[in-house]
Amino acid sequence: MNNKLYVGRPNIGDRERFLERVNGILDRRWLSNDGPLLKEFEKKVAGFLGVKNVVAICNATAALEIACRALDLKGEVIVPSYTFVATAHALQWQEITPVFCDMDPATHNIDPAKIERLITPRTTGIIGVHVWGRGCETGAIEEIAARRNLKVMYDASHGFGCTKGGRMLGTFGECEVFSFHATKFMNCFEGGAVVTNNNELAEKMRLMRNFGFVDFDKVVYLGVNGKMSEIHAAMGLTNFEAMDEIIAVNLRNYEAYKVGLAELTGISVIDYDPAERNNYQYVVIEVDPEVCPKNRDQIVEALHAENIIARKYFWPGCHKMEPYLSLQPNAGLLLPDTESVAARVIVLPTGQTITVEIIADICSILKSIC
Ligand code: T4K
């Protein structure tokens, strides 16, 4: 390839519409702090998801931290190890111990059957992650939580616009967190949101994202600066309007990869349930070490040499990253499926900058590598 092809190249909606919005921001001289575009963004997202409250935050990591604190999570919280490290860091940053749960290799999501053995008297909650936008087993997770008196929230960073059992992600658990980072299906440059049907919880989080202020000089809560600015909301609104186009491009690309890689032995493209709404933001392949003549790392190295900057998300798993590796050196003993899937996955470039012709080239390069 003449130019580097990246995973996570941002999707961008109507440029003119975005620039109009930016001009409006400059004219109004209202740049941040609960501005009109932020309010419009929150309202549109709430309507789309069918939730009562959307609390937009400067990024999903801060949103996870605010949500954990608002839910009063403490002690230990059960999370999958197979996730972006931000899910674990949001807990550890608040001195809550992330207790890593293994995944179901068929879905890459936390395996509810492996949750209960991790519950101790210090456990206060479970955070499920909808990896690749494929909803986790919310019913089974919430049944365990109800029985064991635990709180449940979800990291839905990958899942904007996706459903589980026909129900929008964002409507499960006590609350759910979306990421609107540049690399995500719907981006605000940087951004995130906590969404919830619990009005009291939402009110607490609105205070927390703005230092705890209720009035000019009155602070009633411990808070941080988690606000989303107007320019981020302008990008969010513009990309929100482009969502259908972006899904169409992602789906076209996903199908082109499926066809292009269909006959390649030892490589499989993960499935998205056609009965659900999906955003197809991630094209994920698994390399079967028993069958494929090259291992995952050799394939990624060869792709990089061809300017295809494929990624090994979420290798090696949070439990093998610091500080968790030092704090919990034996965690891997209970994470065999996480370790095996993390060693098999490759994420390939997709999105608006990738055409079906480029995909045909990537597939033939993959064939020659393997
Ligand atoms: N929970 C989960 C499950 C997540 O996946 C994430 C984030 C979070 C929580 C936290 O959300 P935020 O706090 O970020 O809102 C990237 C993203 O930075 C990260 O947001 C994302 N998950 C993760 C899956 O991917 P890195 O460390 O791979 O970033 P980096 O700099 O290598 O960029 C990724 C790719 O995107 C590269 O191939 C280059 C390309 N890129 C990136 C940017 C920013 C572009 O082409 N243009 C750009 O503007 O984490």
Short mmCIF file of C-alpha atoms and ligand atoms in Angstrom, two decimals, residues 6-10 59-61 64 83-84 86-87 129 155 157-158 179-184 190-191 282 311 313-314, ligand 1:
data_model
loop_
_atom_site.label_atom_id
_atom_site.label_comp_id
_atom_site.label_asym_id
_atom_site.label_seq_id
_atom_site.Cartn_x
_atom_site.Cartn_y
_atom_site.Cartn_z
CA TYR A 6 -5.13 2.48 9.99
CA VAL A 7 -7.71 0.78 12.16
CA GLY A 8 -9.79 3.50 13.80
CA ARG A 9 -9.45 6.12 11.04
CA PRO A 10 -12.26 8.52 12.04
CA ASN A 59 -14.38 11.00 27.33
CA ALA A 60 -15.54 7.49 28.23
CA THR A 61 -12.76 6.88 30.75
CA LEU A 64 -16.68 5.33 33.70
CA THR A 83 -11.31 -5.05 27.17
CA PHE A 84 -9.47 -1.79 26.55
CA ALA A 86 -9.57 2.03 30.44
CA THR A 87 -12.33 -0.20 31.90
CA VAL A 129 -18.34 -4.72 28.32
CA ASP A 155 -19.04 -0.26 29.28
CA SER A 157 -17.93 2.11 24.39
CA HIS A 158 -18.17 0.02 21.20
CA SER A 179 -17.25 6.38 24.04
CA PHE A 180 -17.35 9.02 21.33
CA HIS A 181 -13.59 8.93 20.80
CA ALA A 182 -12.23 9.70 17.31
CA THR A 183 -11.87 5.98 16.59
CA LYS A 184 -15.43 5.07 17.55
CA GLU A 190 -13.06 13.01 22.14
CA GLY A 191 -16.17 12.32 24.16
CA TYR A 282 -14.84 -3.48 13.97
CA ARG A 311 -4.16 -4.13 15.57
CA TYR A 313 -6.87 -5.55 20.38
CA PHE A 314 -7.07 -6.39 23.34
N1 T4K B 1 -13.76 1.10 27.12
C1 T4K B 1 -13.52 0.46 25.96
C2 T4K B 1 -14.05 -0.92 25.77
C3 T4K B 1 -12.79 1.10 24.94
O1 T4K B 1 -12.52 0.45 23.78
C4 T4K B 1 -12.31 2.41 25.16
C5 T4K B 1 -11.52 3.06 24.17
C6 T4K B 1 -12.62 3.04 26.39
C7 T4K B 1 -13.34 2.35 27.36
C8 T4K B 1 -12.17 4.43 26.70
O2 T4K B 1 -12.79 5.36 25.82
P1 T4K B 1 -12.19 6.88 25.71
O3 T4K B 1 -11.80 7.32 27.09
O4 T4K B 1 -11.02 6.80 24.75
O5 T4K B 1 -13.36 7.67 25.16
C9 T4K B 1 -7.79 3.45 20.78
C10 T4K B 1 -8.63 4.60 21.27
O6 T4K B 1 -7.79 5.69 21.69
C11 T4K B 1 -9.54 4.22 22.40
O7 T4K B 1 -10.50 5.26 22.54
C12 T4K B 1 -10.27 2.93 22.07
N2 T4K B 1 -11.08 2.44 23.18
C13 T4K B 1 -9.29 1.85 21.70
C14 T4K B 1 -10.00 0.58 21.31
O8 T4K B 1 -8.53 2.30 20.59
P2 T4K B 1 -5.24 3.02 21.03
O9 T4K B 1 -4.33 2.98 22.21
O10 T4K B 1 -5.23 1.89 20.11
O11 T4K B 1 -5.05 4.42 20.27
P3 T4K B 1 -4.15 4.80 19.01
O12 T4K B 1 -3.61 6.15 19.27
O13 T4K B 1 -3.19 3.71 18.69
O14 T4K B 1 -5.20 4.99 17.83
C15 T4K B 1 -5.93 3.91 17.32
C16 T4K B 1 -5.93 3.91 15.81
O15 T4K B 1 -6.70 4.95 15.29
C17 T4K B 1 -4.57 4.03 15.15
O16 T4K B 1 -4.56 3.00 14.18
C18 T4K B 1 -4.56 5.40 14.50
C19 T4K B 1 -6.00 5.73 14.30
N3 T4K B 1 -6.37 7.14 14.51
C20 T4K B 1 -6.51 7.59 15.78
C21 T4K B 1 -6.89 8.89 16.02
C22 T4K B 1 -7.04 9.40 17.41
C23 T4K B 1 -6.59 7.96 13.42
O17 T4K B 1 -6.44 7.53 12.25
N4 T4K B 1 -6.99 9.26 13.64
C24 T4K B 1 -7.16 9.77 14.89
O18 T4K B 1 -7.55 10.93 15.06
O19 T4K B 1 -6.71 3.22 21.62
#
